[in-house]
Amino acid sequence: MEKLMPYMAKFAFGLSMIMFVVGGVLALVALYNHF
């Protein structure tokens, strides 16, 4: 399990970054469609 910790940390960080990017894109699309 300890060997997997760095991998899990990278995976969690990557997933959070992807979610952040997806959220930003969805927000931009929502704003674009609103106007």
mmCIF file of N, CA and C in Angstrom:
data_model
loop_
_atom_site.group_PDB
_atom_site.id
_atom_site.type_symbol
_atom_site.label_atom_id
_atom_site.label_comp_id
_atom_site.label_asym_id
_atom_site.label_seq_id
_atom_site.Cartn_x
_atom_site.Cartn_y
_atom_site.Cartn_z
ATOM 1 N N MET A 1 0.830 -1.200 0.000
ATOM 2 C CA MET A 1 0.000 0.000 0.000
ATOM 3 C C MET A 1 0.863 1.248 0.000
ATOM 4 N N GLU A 2 1.948 1.237 0.753
ATOM 5 C CA GLU A 2 2.817 2.416 0.825
ATOM 6 C C GLU A 2 3.456 2.720 -0.528
ATOM 7 N N LYS A 3 3.681 1.667 -1.321
ATOM 8 C CA LYS A 3 4.269 1.893 -2.645
ATOM 9 C C LYS A 3 3.272 2.585 -3.575
ATOM 10 N N LEU A 4 1.996 2.415 -3.292
ATOM 11 C CA LEU A 4 0.965 3.005 -4.145
ATOM 12 C C LEU A 4 0.664 4.454 -3.796
ATOM 13 N N MET A 5 1.112 4.916 -2.650
ATOM 14 C CA MET A 5 0.776 6.268 -2.203
ATOM 15 C C MET A 5 1.180 7.356 -3.203
ATOM 16 N N PRO A 6 2.420 7.365 -3.715
ATOM 17 C CA PRO A 6 2.789 8.405 -4.695
ATOM 18 C C PRO A 6 1.909 8.329 -5.948
ATOM 19 N N TYR A 7 1.605 7.114 -6.382
ATOM 20 C CA TYR A 7 0.765 6.931 -7.561
ATOM 21 C C TYR A 7 -0.636 7.472 -7.301
ATOM 22 N N MET A 8 -1.167 7.168 -6.116
ATOM 23 C CA MET A 8 -2.504 7.642 -5.760
ATOM 24 C C MET A 8 -2.529 9.157 -5.661
ATOM 25 N N ALA A 9 -1.452 9.735 -5.130
ATOM 26 C CA ALA A 9 -1.380 11.193 -4.993
ATOM 27 C C ALA A 9 -1.379 11.835 -6.382
ATOM 28 N N LYS A 10 -0.592 11.263 -7.305
ATOM 29 C CA LYS A 10 -0.541 11.800 -8.668
ATOM 30 C C LYS A 10 -1.901 11.659 -9.341
ATOM 31 N N PHE A 11 -2.544 10.512 -9.129
ATOM 32 C CA PHE A 11 -3.850 10.268 -9.732
ATOM 33 C C PHE A 11 -4.884 11.257 -9.199
ATOM 34 N N ALA A 12 -4.877 11.479 -7.879
ATOM 35 C CA ALA A 12 -5.834 12.408 -7.267
ATOM 36 C C ALA A 12 -5.584 13.827 -7.768
ATOM 37 N N PHE A 13 -4.303 14.210 -7.865
ATOM 38 C CA PHE A 13 -3.964 15.554 -8.343
ATOM 39 C C PHE A 13 -4.395 15.724 -9.796
ATOM 40 N N GLY A 14 -4.106 14.731 -10.619
ATOM 41 C CA GLY A 14 -4.490 14.792 -12.028
ATOM 42 C C GLY A 14 -6.000 14.853 -12.181
ATOM 43 N N LEU A 15 -6.701 14.060 -11.372
ATOM 44 C CA LEU A 15 -8.157 14.041 -11.449
ATOM 45 C C LEU A 15 -8.734 15.388 -11.041
ATOM 46 N N SER A 16 -8.167 15.990 -10.002
ATOM 47 C CA SER A 16 -8.659 17.297 -9.539
ATOM 48 C C SER A 16 -8.398 18.365 -10.607
ATOM 49 N N MET A 17 -7.241 18.273 -11.275
ATOM 50 C CA MET A 17 -6.925 19.238 -12.326
ATOM 51 C C MET A 17 -7.898 19.083 -13.496
ATOM 52 N N ILE A 18 -8.203 17.827 -13.854
ATOM 53 C CA ILE A 18 -9.140 17.575 -14.948
ATOM 54 C C ILE A 18 -10.517 18.131 -14.593
ATOM 55 N N MET A 19 -10.945 17.901 -13.346
ATOM 56 C CA MET A 19 -12.243 18.400 -12.896
ATOM 57 C C MET A 19 -12.266 19.928 -12.946
ATOM 58 N N PHE A 20 -11.137 20.549 -12.556
ATOM 59 C CA PHE A 20 -11.051 22.010 -12.566
ATOM 60 C C PHE A 20 -11.184 22.537 -13.996
ATOM 61 N N VAL A 21 -10.474 21.897 -14.934
ATOM 62 C CA VAL A 21 -10.522 22.320 -16.338
ATOM 63 C C VAL A 21 -11.926 22.121 -16.910
ATOM 64 N N VAL A 22 -12.513 20.954 -16.629
ATOM 65 C CA VAL A 22 -13.861 20.672 -17.134
ATOM 66 C C VAL A 22 -14.855 21.679 -16.563
ATOM 67 N N GLY A 23 -14.715 21.987 -15.271
ATOM 68 C CA GLY A 23 -15.608 22.962 -14.637
ATOM 69 C C GLY A 23 -15.461 24.330 -15.285
ATOM 70 N N GLY A 24 -14.228 24.728 -15.580
ATOM 71 C CA GLY A 24 -13.983 26.025 -16.206
ATOM 72 C C GLY A 24 -14.591 26.085 -17.600
ATOM 73 N N VAL A 25 -14.435 25.005 -18.360
ATOM 74 C CA VAL A 25 -14.993 24.965 -19.717
ATOM 75 C C VAL A 25 -16.518 25.032 -19.662
ATOM 76 N N LEU A 26 -17.117 24.271 -18.737
ATOM 77 C CA LEU A 26 -18.576 24.284 -18.613
ATOM 78 C C LEU A 26 -19.064 25.667 -18.213
ATOM 79 N N ALA A 27 -18.314 26.345 -17.342
ATOM 80 C CA ALA A 27 -18.696 27.695 -16.908
ATOM 81 C C ALA A 27 -18.635 28.656 -18.097
ATOM 82 N N LEU A 28 -17.588 28.533 -18.918
ATOM 83 C CA LEU A 28 -17.462 29.402 -20.098
ATOM 84 C C LEU A 28 -18.593 29.143 -21.084
ATOM 85 N N VAL A 29 -18.923 27.873 -21.285
ATOM 86 C CA VAL A 29 -20.013 27.527 -22.206
ATOM 87 C C VAL A 29 -21.332 28.082 -21.675
ATOM 88 N N ALA A 30 -21.544 27.974 -20.366
ATOM 89 C CA ALA A 30 -22.781 28.485 -19.759
ATOM 90 C C ALA A 30 -22.867 29.998 -19.942
ATOM 91 N N LEU A 31 -21.752 30.693 -19.726
ATOM 92 C CA LEU A 31 -21.741 32.150 -19.899
ATOM 93 C C LEU A 31 -21.979 32.516 -21.362
ATOM 94 N N TYR A 32 -21.347 31.769 -22.266
ATOM 95 C CA TYR A 32 -21.493 32.048 -23.700
ATOM 96 C C TYR A 32 -22.946 31.863 -24.147
ATOM 97 N N ASN A 33 -23.586 30.804 -23.639
ATOM 98 C CA ASN A 33 -24.974 30.535 -24.015
ATOM 99 C C ASN A 33 -25.929 31.520 -23.352
ATOM 100 N N HIS A 34 -25.502 32.097 -22.236
ATOM 101 C CA HIS A 34 -26.381 33.014 -21.501
ATOM 102 C C HIS A 34 -26.551 34.328 -22.246
ATOM 103 N N PHE A 35 -25.486 34.773 -22.913
ATOM 104 C CA PHE A 35 -25.559 36.059 -23.611
ATOM 105 C C PHE A 35 -26.069 35.918 -25.039
#
